[in-house]
Amino acid sequence: MAEITLKGLAHSYLPDPKGPEDYAIREMDHVWHQGGAYALLGPSGCGKSTLLNIISGLLEPSGGEVLFDGERVNSLPPEARNIAQVFQFPVVYDTMTVFDNLAFPLRNIGTPPARIKERVLEVADVLELTPQLRRKAKNLTADEKQKVSMGRGLVRDDVSAILFDEPLTVIDPQLKWKLRRKLKEIHRRFNITMVYVTHDQLEASTFADRIAVMYEGQVVQFGTPRELFEAPNHTFVGYFIGSPGMNFLPVALDGDRVMCGETPLEVGEAFVRSLSGRHSTNLKLGIRPEFVAVHAEEVPDAMLAEVLDIQDLGTYAILSLRLGEQRLKARVEEDEPLPHKKAWLRFPSDRLGLYVDEYRVEVSP
């Protein structure tokens, strides 16, 4: 096991990068602590796999350092880093049995046969592969093959970390939850540093204790699933996490009123003070649909909105609304009255965030 530190790390596939847009990974500092269960979350093309390949040694970074327990490993090949990597598509030897597939990494480093058998049986038990140990890998289902691929990474007890690159891509949706649960069990049992790359927020949230959200080659927030949901540090995190994503309303200060276009917003004096003196023209208020207070009848200090659509999802409904010229969404639970045509909205100040140039800033009480 190892603590993995990225120090001033950057990478470009171009021989002579000119600016930030030429980098797949923009300069970053980041730490994966020993024994942690982490997810690297973001859309396609944001740099997730590039970063994973740099950590594993398949790719040498253009700049900065990769440190394992404080030791620089930039030029070390994957086999010298004791890193196991599980890819989107299972990597197994079809002509070998499941037992031999799991034993292969141990035989390569000269492990005694008795220890090989002990370790293979232990890993097979955890992955529920014991009944398949004598079967040829070519006869396995896709999820069984992926479990074998995972087992090949787990079987060595000198592994520094296991890196998962979207490992459930080819797995039937009904089986994904079982494998996610199995990965959590494996982490608890073996206490191995695990980094799980995915574009699926559900996979990230159910596997990881902490999630690094990537956007345009940068980690824009690193936190628990709850932190990412309740206090996204960047507008992209707010948009990407949650279904539907966070509402963002462009605002400006007009005297002592916070305006969204031509519509005044009831947001309290703290936000007026926080907006005062801001020189940026990129100012937004952000609030989750879950936190918008929706009233079917007029109430004090509420804002009148037009109801555009109601999507009834059984235990709750998603409302599409227009506040002035701005569209937004709100979630209404099944035991709450649904408005028709008109709704009155309130934004609880403790659930409202202020974003300047896309990043969240503190609002003083």
Short mmCIF file of C-alpha atoms in Angstrom, two decimals:
data_model
loop_
_atom_site.label_atom_id
_atom_site.label_comp_id
_atom_site.label_asym_id
_atom_site.label_seq_id
_atom_site.Cartn_x
_atom_site.Cartn_y
_atom_site.Cartn_z
CA MET A 1 0.00 0.00 0.00
CA ALA A 2 1.19 3.51 -0.67
CA GLU A 3 0.37 7.17 -0.35
CA ILE A 4 0.31 8.61 -3.86
CA THR A 5 1.20 12.28 -4.20
CA LEU A 6 0.91 14.34 -7.40
CA LYS A 7 3.13 17.41 -7.16
CA GLY A 8 2.88 20.13 -9.80
CA LEU A 9 1.70 17.44 -12.21
CA ALA A 10 0.85 18.41 -15.80
CA HIS A 11 0.66 16.62 -19.12
CA SER A 12 0.23 17.55 -22.76
CA TYR A 13 0.19 15.27 -25.77
CA LEU A 14 1.55 18.15 -27.87
CA PRO A 15 5.32 18.59 -28.26
CA ASP A 16 5.16 22.35 -27.71
CA PRO A 17 2.05 23.34 -25.70
CA LYS A 18 1.30 27.07 -25.77
CA GLY A 19 -1.45 27.51 -23.19
CA PRO A 20 -3.74 25.73 -20.69
CA GLU A 21 -6.03 24.53 -23.49
CA ASP A 22 -3.15 22.42 -24.87
CA TYR A 23 -2.91 20.34 -21.69
CA ALA A 24 -4.85 17.13 -21.03
CA ILE A 25 -3.85 17.53 -17.37
CA ARG A 26 -3.38 21.08 -16.12
CA GLU A 27 -0.92 21.65 -13.29
CA MET A 28 -2.25 20.10 -10.11
CA ASP A 29 -1.29 18.98 -6.61
CA HIS A 30 -3.18 16.06 -5.14
CA VAL A 31 -2.79 13.29 -2.55
CA TRP A 32 -4.35 9.82 -2.42
CA HIS A 33 -3.83 8.69 1.17
CA GLN A 34 -2.81 5.15 1.99
CA GLY A 35 -5.72 2.75 2.34
CA GLY A 36 -8.34 5.16 1.01
CA ALA A 37 -11.22 4.35 -1.34
CA TYR A 38 -11.35 7.12 -3.94
CA ALA A 39 -13.24 7.87 -7.13
CA LEU A 40 -12.08 10.01 -10.02
CA LEU A 41 -15.29 11.36 -11.57
CA GLY A 42 -15.88 13.39 -14.70
CA PRO A 43 -17.15 13.39 -18.28
CA SER A 44 -15.38 11.82 -21.25
CA GLY A 45 -12.32 13.78 -22.30
CA CYS A 46 -11.72 15.51 -18.95
CA GLY A 47 -8.39 13.74 -18.35
CA LYS A 48 -9.40 10.88 -16.00
CA SER A 49 -7.75 8.04 -17.90
CA THR A 50 -4.68 10.16 -18.68
CA LEU A 51 -4.21 10.81 -14.97
CA LEU A 52 -4.70 7.14 -14.13
CA ASN A 53 -2.16 6.07 -16.74
CA ILE A 54 0.37 8.55 -15.31
CA ILE A 55 -0.10 7.11 -11.82
CA SER A 56 0.26 3.53 -13.08
CA GLY A 57 3.36 4.30 -15.17
CA LEU A 58 1.84 3.66 -18.59
CA LEU A 59 2.45 7.36 -19.36
CA GLU A 60 5.22 9.70 -18.22
CA PRO A 61 3.99 13.22 -17.39
CA SER A 62 5.21 16.31 -19.25
CA GLY A 63 5.88 18.04 -15.94
CA GLY A 64 5.72 17.63 -12.19
CA GLU A 65 6.22 14.58 -10.03
CA VAL A 66 4.46 11.37 -9.06
CA LEU A 67 5.51 10.25 -5.57
CA PHE A 68 4.84 6.91 -3.91
CA ASP A 69 5.40 7.28 -0.15
CA GLY A 70 7.55 10.31 -0.91
CA GLU A 71 9.70 8.57 -3.55
CA ARG A 72 9.71 9.95 -7.10
CA VAL A 73 8.54 7.29 -9.57
CA ASN A 74 8.13 9.27 -12.81
CA SER A 75 10.49 7.08 -14.82
CA LEU A 76 9.60 3.75 -13.19
CA PRO A 77 7.68 1.26 -15.39
CA PRO A 78 4.35 -0.16 -14.14
CA GLU A 79 5.85 -3.44 -12.94
CA ALA A 80 8.29 -1.55 -10.70
CA ARG A 81 5.48 0.45 -9.05
CA ASN A 82 3.53 -2.57 -7.76
CA ILE A 83 0.36 -1.08 -9.23
CA ALA A 84 -2.57 -3.22 -10.34
CA GLN A 85 -4.88 -1.78 -12.99
CA VAL A 86 -8.33 -3.09 -13.93
CA PHE A 87 -9.55 -1.84 -17.31
CA GLN A 88 -12.97 -1.36 -18.90
CA PHE A 89 -12.71 -4.71 -20.63
CA PRO A 90 -11.62 -7.80 -18.65
CA VAL A 91 -7.99 -8.83 -19.09
CA VAL A 92 -7.90 -12.61 -18.64
CA TYR A 93 -6.19 -15.57 -20.28
CA ASP A 94 -9.06 -17.46 -21.90
CA THR A 95 -7.19 -20.77 -22.22
CA MET A 96 -6.30 -20.82 -18.51
CA THR A 97 -8.55 -21.85 -15.65
CA VAL A 98 -9.78 -19.25 -13.21
CA PHE A 99 -7.34 -20.64 -10.64
CA ASP A 100 -4.39 -20.25 -13.00
CA ASN A 101 -5.48 -16.74 -13.98
CA LEU A 102 -5.51 -15.69 -10.33
CA ALA A 103 -2.24 -17.50 -9.60
CA PHE A 104 -0.39 -16.01 -12.60
CA PRO A 105 0.83 -12.77 -10.92
CA LEU A 106 2.11 -14.75 -7.91
CA ARG A 107 3.93 -17.32 -10.03
CA ASN A 108 5.62 -14.48 -11.91
CA ILE A 109 7.30 -13.28 -8.71
CA GLY A 110 8.26 -16.78 -7.50
CA THR A 111 5.71 -17.17 -4.70
CA PRO A 112 5.80 -20.66 -3.06
CA PRO A 113 2.99 -22.97 -4.27
CA ALA A 114 1.44 -23.30 -0.83
CA ARG A 115 1.16 -19.53 -0.47
CA ILE A 116 -0.25 -19.26 -4.02
CA LYS A 117 -3.01 -21.73 -3.20
CA GLU A 118 -3.81 -20.01 0.09
CA ARG A 119 -3.99 -16.56 -1.49
CA VAL A 120 -5.97 -17.66 -4.57
CA LEU A 121 -8.57 -19.43 -2.41
CA GLU A 122 -8.89 -16.37 -0.18
CA VAL A 123 -9.43 -13.97 -3.11
CA ALA A 124 -11.77 -16.40 -4.90
CA ASP A 125 -13.89 -16.63 -1.75
CA VAL A 126 -14.19 -12.84 -1.48
CA LEU A 127 -15.14 -12.51 -5.16
CA GLU A 128 -17.50 -15.52 -5.07
CA LEU A 129 -15.42 -17.29 -7.71
CA THR A 130 -14.73 -20.52 -5.80
CA PRO A 131 -17.21 -22.63 -7.86
CA GLN A 132 -15.51 -21.42 -11.09
CA LEU A 133 -11.88 -22.08 -10.10
CA ARG A 134 -11.51 -25.14 -12.39
CA ARG A 135 -13.38 -23.60 -15.33
CA LYS A 136 -11.63 -22.16 -18.35
CA ALA A 137 -11.90 -18.39 -18.40
CA LYS A 138 -13.32 -18.41 -21.93
CA ASN A 139 -16.49 -20.05 -20.57
CA LEU A 140 -17.21 -17.27 -18.05
CA THR A 141 -19.78 -14.50 -18.31
CA ALA A 142 -18.62 -10.88 -18.71
CA ASP A 143 -19.11 -10.07 -15.00
CA GLU A 144 -17.28 -13.25 -13.94
CA LYS A 145 -14.37 -12.35 -16.22
CA GLN A 146 -14.23 -8.87 -14.71
CA LYS A 147 -14.16 -10.38 -11.23
CA VAL A 148 -11.21 -12.54 -12.32
CA SER A 149 -9.51 -9.41 -13.66
CA MET A 150 -10.08 -7.70 -10.30
CA GLY A 151 -8.81 -10.78 -8.49
CA ARG A 152 -5.53 -10.68 -10.41
CA GLY A 153 -4.95 -7.25 -8.91
CA LEU A 154 -5.92 -8.31 -5.40
CA VAL A 155 -4.01 -11.55 -5.19
CA ARG A 156 -0.61 -9.95 -4.64
CA ASP A 157 -0.26 -8.69 -1.09
CA ASP A 158 2.57 -6.27 -2.03
CA VAL A 159 0.36 -4.14 -4.31
CA SER A 160 0.71 -0.39 -3.63
CA ALA A 161 -2.69 0.48 -5.11
CA ILE A 162 -5.39 -0.80 -7.42
CA LEU A 163 -6.60 1.50 -10.19
CA PHE A 164 -10.00 0.80 -11.75
CA ASP A 165 -10.63 2.38 -15.16
CA GLU A 166 -14.44 2.26 -15.61
CA PRO A 167 -14.46 -1.47 -14.72
CA LEU A 168 -18.24 -1.95 -14.93
CA THR A 169 -18.70 -0.65 -18.49
CA VAL A 170 -19.41 -4.09 -19.98
CA ILE A 171 -21.39 -5.40 -17.01
CA ASP A 172 -25.13 -5.92 -17.14
CA PRO A 173 -26.86 -3.08 -15.22
CA GLN A 174 -28.58 -5.55 -12.90
CA LEU A 175 -25.19 -6.93 -11.82
CA LYS A 176 -23.42 -3.60 -11.37
CA TRP A 177 -24.79 -2.99 -7.88
CA LYS A 178 -23.49 -6.41 -6.76
CA LEU A 179 -19.99 -5.68 -8.03
CA ARG A 180 -19.96 -2.21 -6.48
CA ARG A 181 -20.93 -3.76 -3.16
CA LYS A 182 -18.25 -6.39 -3.63
CA LEU A 183 -15.58 -3.74 -4.24
CA LYS A 184 -16.55 -1.99 -0.99
CA GLU A 185 -16.28 -5.30 0.85
CA ILE A 186 -12.86 -5.93 -0.70
CA HIS A 187 -11.63 -2.52 0.37
CA ARG A 188 -12.77 -3.03 3.94
CA ARG A 189 -11.16 -6.46 4.09
CA PHE A 190 -7.80 -5.75 2.45
CA ASN A 191 -7.41 -2.01 3.22
CA ILE A 192 -5.77 -1.35 -0.17
CA THR A 193 -5.53 2.13 -1.71
CA MET A 194 -8.13 2.08 -4.49
CA VAL A 195 -8.81 4.69 -7.16
CA TYR A 196 -11.94 4.13 -9.23
CA VAL A 197 -12.37 6.09 -12.48
CA THR A 198 -15.91 6.60 -13.76
CA HIS A 199 -18.26 9.06 -15.45
CA ASP A 200 -21.19 7.68 -13.39
CA GLN A 201 -21.93 9.66 -10.22
CA LEU A 202 -23.85 6.73 -8.69
CA GLU A 203 -20.88 4.40 -9.10
CA ALA A 204 -18.56 7.01 -7.61
CA SER A 205 -20.83 7.73 -4.64
CA THR A 206 -21.48 4.09 -3.77
CA PHE A 207 -17.82 3.04 -4.02
CA ALA A 208 -15.76 5.94 -2.73
CA ASP A 209 -15.31 7.63 0.62
CA ARG A 210 -14.00 10.70 -1.20
CA ILE A 211 -14.46 11.78 -4.81
CA ALA A 212 -12.20 13.90 -7.01
CA VAL A 213 -14.28 15.63 -9.69
CA MET A 214 -12.34 16.46 -12.86
CA TYR A 215 -13.21 19.13 -15.39
CA GLU A 216 -11.06 20.26 -18.30
CA GLY A 217 -7.92 18.58 -16.97
CA GLN A 218 -8.26 19.81 -13.39
CA VAL A 219 -9.57 18.44 -10.11
CA VAL A 220 -12.14 21.15 -9.30
CA GLN A 221 -13.31 19.56 -6.04
CA PHE A 222 -12.23 16.75 -3.76
CA GLY A 223 -14.68 15.75 -1.07
CA THR A 224 -17.24 13.32 0.28
CA PRO A 225 -20.38 12.59 -1.76
CA ARG A 226 -22.35 14.73 0.70
CA GLU A 227 -19.96 17.69 0.36
CA LEU A 228 -20.15 17.53 -3.43
CA PHE A 229 -23.94 17.54 -3.28
CA GLU A 230 -24.54 20.13 -0.58
CA ALA A 231 -21.69 22.57 -1.29
CA PRO A 232 -20.27 22.13 -4.82
CA ASN A 233 -17.09 24.16 -5.12
CA HIS A 234 -17.50 24.77 -8.87
CA THR A 235 -20.54 25.25 -11.08
CA PHE A 236 -19.56 22.14 -13.05
CA VAL A 237 -19.74 20.02 -9.89
CA GLY A 238 -23.19 21.41 -9.17
CA TYR A 239 -24.32 20.64 -12.70
CA PHE A 240 -22.70 17.18 -12.91
CA ILE A 241 -23.70 15.87 -9.47
CA GLY A 242 -27.40 15.36 -8.85
CA SER A 243 -30.38 14.59 -11.04
CA PRO A 244 -31.50 17.08 -12.11
CA GLY A 245 -28.40 19.18 -11.60
CA MET A 246 -28.09 22.41 -9.66
CA ASN A 247 -29.93 25.57 -10.73
CA PHE A 248 -27.64 28.51 -11.54
CA LEU A 249 -29.09 31.98 -11.88
CA PRO A 250 -26.94 34.80 -13.32
CA VAL A 251 -27.20 37.81 -11.02
CA ALA A 252 -26.09 41.40 -10.63
CA LEU A 253 -26.42 43.98 -7.88
CA ASP A 254 -28.68 46.97 -8.51
CA GLY A 255 -28.43 49.24 -5.49
CA ASP A 256 -29.54 47.05 -2.60
CA ARG A 257 -31.38 44.53 -4.78
CA VAL A 258 -30.07 41.28 -6.24
CA MET A 259 -31.36 41.04 -9.79
CA CYS A 260 -31.67 38.09 -12.16
CA GLY A 261 -32.12 39.94 -15.42
CA GLU A 262 -35.09 42.22 -14.75
CA THR A 263 -36.36 40.08 -11.85
CA PRO A 264 -35.51 40.98 -8.24
CA LEU A 265 -34.61 37.98 -6.05
CA GLU A 266 -35.48 37.60 -2.38
CA VAL A 267 -32.15 36.32 -1.04
CA GLY A 268 -31.38 38.31 2.10
CA GLU A 269 -28.89 40.98 3.11
CA ALA A 270 -25.90 38.63 3.40
CA PHE A 271 -25.93 38.02 -0.34
CA VAL A 272 -26.33 41.74 -1.04
CA ARG A 273 -23.21 42.42 1.06
CA SER A 274 -21.29 39.56 -0.56
CA LEU A 275 -22.08 40.82 -4.07
CA SER A 276 -21.13 44.38 -3.20
CA GLY A 277 -17.72 45.28 -4.60
CA ARG A 278 -17.46 42.25 -6.89
CA HIS A 279 -15.92 43.36 -10.16
CA SER A 280 -16.62 40.19 -12.12
CA THR A 281 -19.53 40.07 -14.56
CA ASN A 282 -19.78 36.30 -14.03
CA LEU A 283 -21.84 36.11 -10.84
CA LYS A 284 -24.31 33.30 -10.15
CA LEU A 285 -26.52 32.03 -7.37
CA GLY A 286 -26.79 28.26 -7.14
CA ILE A 287 -29.45 26.14 -5.47
CA ARG A 288 -30.35 22.47 -5.75
CA PRO A 289 -33.87 21.57 -6.99
CA GLU A 290 -34.27 19.65 -3.71
CA PHE A 291 -33.76 22.84 -1.70
CA VAL A 292 -36.11 25.19 -3.56
CA ALA A 293 -39.15 25.80 -1.34
CA VAL A 294 -42.26 25.62 -3.55
CA HIS A 295 -45.65 26.97 -2.44
CA ALA A 296 -48.94 26.54 -4.24
CA GLU A 297 -50.32 29.69 -2.61
CA GLU A 298 -48.81 33.12 -2.15
CA VAL A 299 -46.60 33.48 0.95
CA PRO A 300 -44.56 36.43 2.31
CA ASP A 301 -41.09 37.07 0.77
CA ALA A 302 -41.68 34.52 -1.99
CA MET A 303 -41.07 35.00 -5.72
CA LEU A 304 -43.77 34.37 -8.29
CA ALA A 305 -42.86 31.80 -10.97
CA GLU A 306 -44.67 30.21 -13.89
CA VAL A 307 -45.11 26.43 -13.87
CA LEU A 308 -44.04 25.11 -17.28
CA ASP A 309 -44.17 21.36 -16.69
CA ILE A 310 -44.69 18.79 -13.93
CA GLN A 311 -42.96 15.41 -14.16
CA ASP A 312 -44.62 13.04 -11.69
CA LEU A 313 -42.15 10.35 -10.61
CA GLY A 314 -44.32 8.71 -7.96
CA THR A 315 -42.67 9.54 -4.64
CA TYR A 316 -41.79 13.04 -5.86
CA ALA A 317 -42.32 15.39 -8.78
CA ILE A 318 -39.88 17.54 -10.74
CA LEU A 319 -41.24 20.96 -11.65
CA SER A 320 -39.93 23.02 -14.56
CA LEU A 321 -40.41 26.69 -13.73
CA ARG A 322 -39.78 30.12 -15.18
CA LEU A 323 -38.70 32.88 -12.81
CA GLY A 324 -38.66 36.06 -14.88
CA GLU A 325 -36.70 34.97 -17.96
CA GLN A 326 -34.75 32.28 -16.11
CA ARG A 327 -35.71 28.60 -16.15
CA LEU A 328 -35.10 26.38 -13.16
CA LYS A 329 -36.22 23.10 -11.63
CA ALA A 330 -37.60 22.18 -8.23
CA ARG A 331 -38.35 18.90 -6.51
CA VAL A 332 -41.63 18.49 -4.65
CA GLU A 333 -42.24 15.47 -2.41
CA GLU A 334 -45.43 13.42 -2.84
CA ASP A 335 -47.02 14.66 0.40
CA GLU A 336 -46.65 18.33 -0.60
CA PRO A 337 -49.28 20.18 -2.67
CA LEU A 338 -48.42 20.68 -6.34
CA PRO A 339 -48.93 24.16 -7.75
CA HIS A 340 -50.72 24.70 -11.06
CA LYS A 341 -49.77 27.42 -13.54
CA LYS A 342 -48.27 29.59 -10.79
CA ALA A 343 -45.91 28.84 -7.90
CA TRP A 344 -44.28 30.95 -5.20
CA LEU A 345 -40.64 30.17 -4.54
CA ARG A 346 -38.28 30.77 -1.66
CA PHE A 347 -34.53 30.13 -1.60
CA PRO A 348 -33.39 29.19 1.95
CA SER A 349 -30.20 31.17 2.55
CA ASP A 350 -28.40 28.21 4.12
CA ARG A 351 -28.97 26.21 0.92
CA LEU A 352 -28.00 28.98 -1.50
CA GLY A 353 -24.48 29.36 -2.88
CA LEU A 354 -22.70 32.33 -4.48
CA TYR A 355 -20.39 31.63 -7.43
CA VAL A 356 -17.86 34.11 -8.80
CA ASP A 357 -16.17 33.15 -12.08
CA GLU A 358 -17.65 29.64 -11.65
CA TYR A 359 -16.15 29.04 -8.17
CA ARG A 360 -18.08 29.09 -4.90
CA VAL A 361 -17.21 31.88 -2.48
CA GLU A 362 -18.06 32.25 1.18
CA VAL A 363 -21.09 34.30 2.14
CA SER A 364 -20.68 35.92 5.53
CA PRO A 365 -23.80 35.98 7.76
#
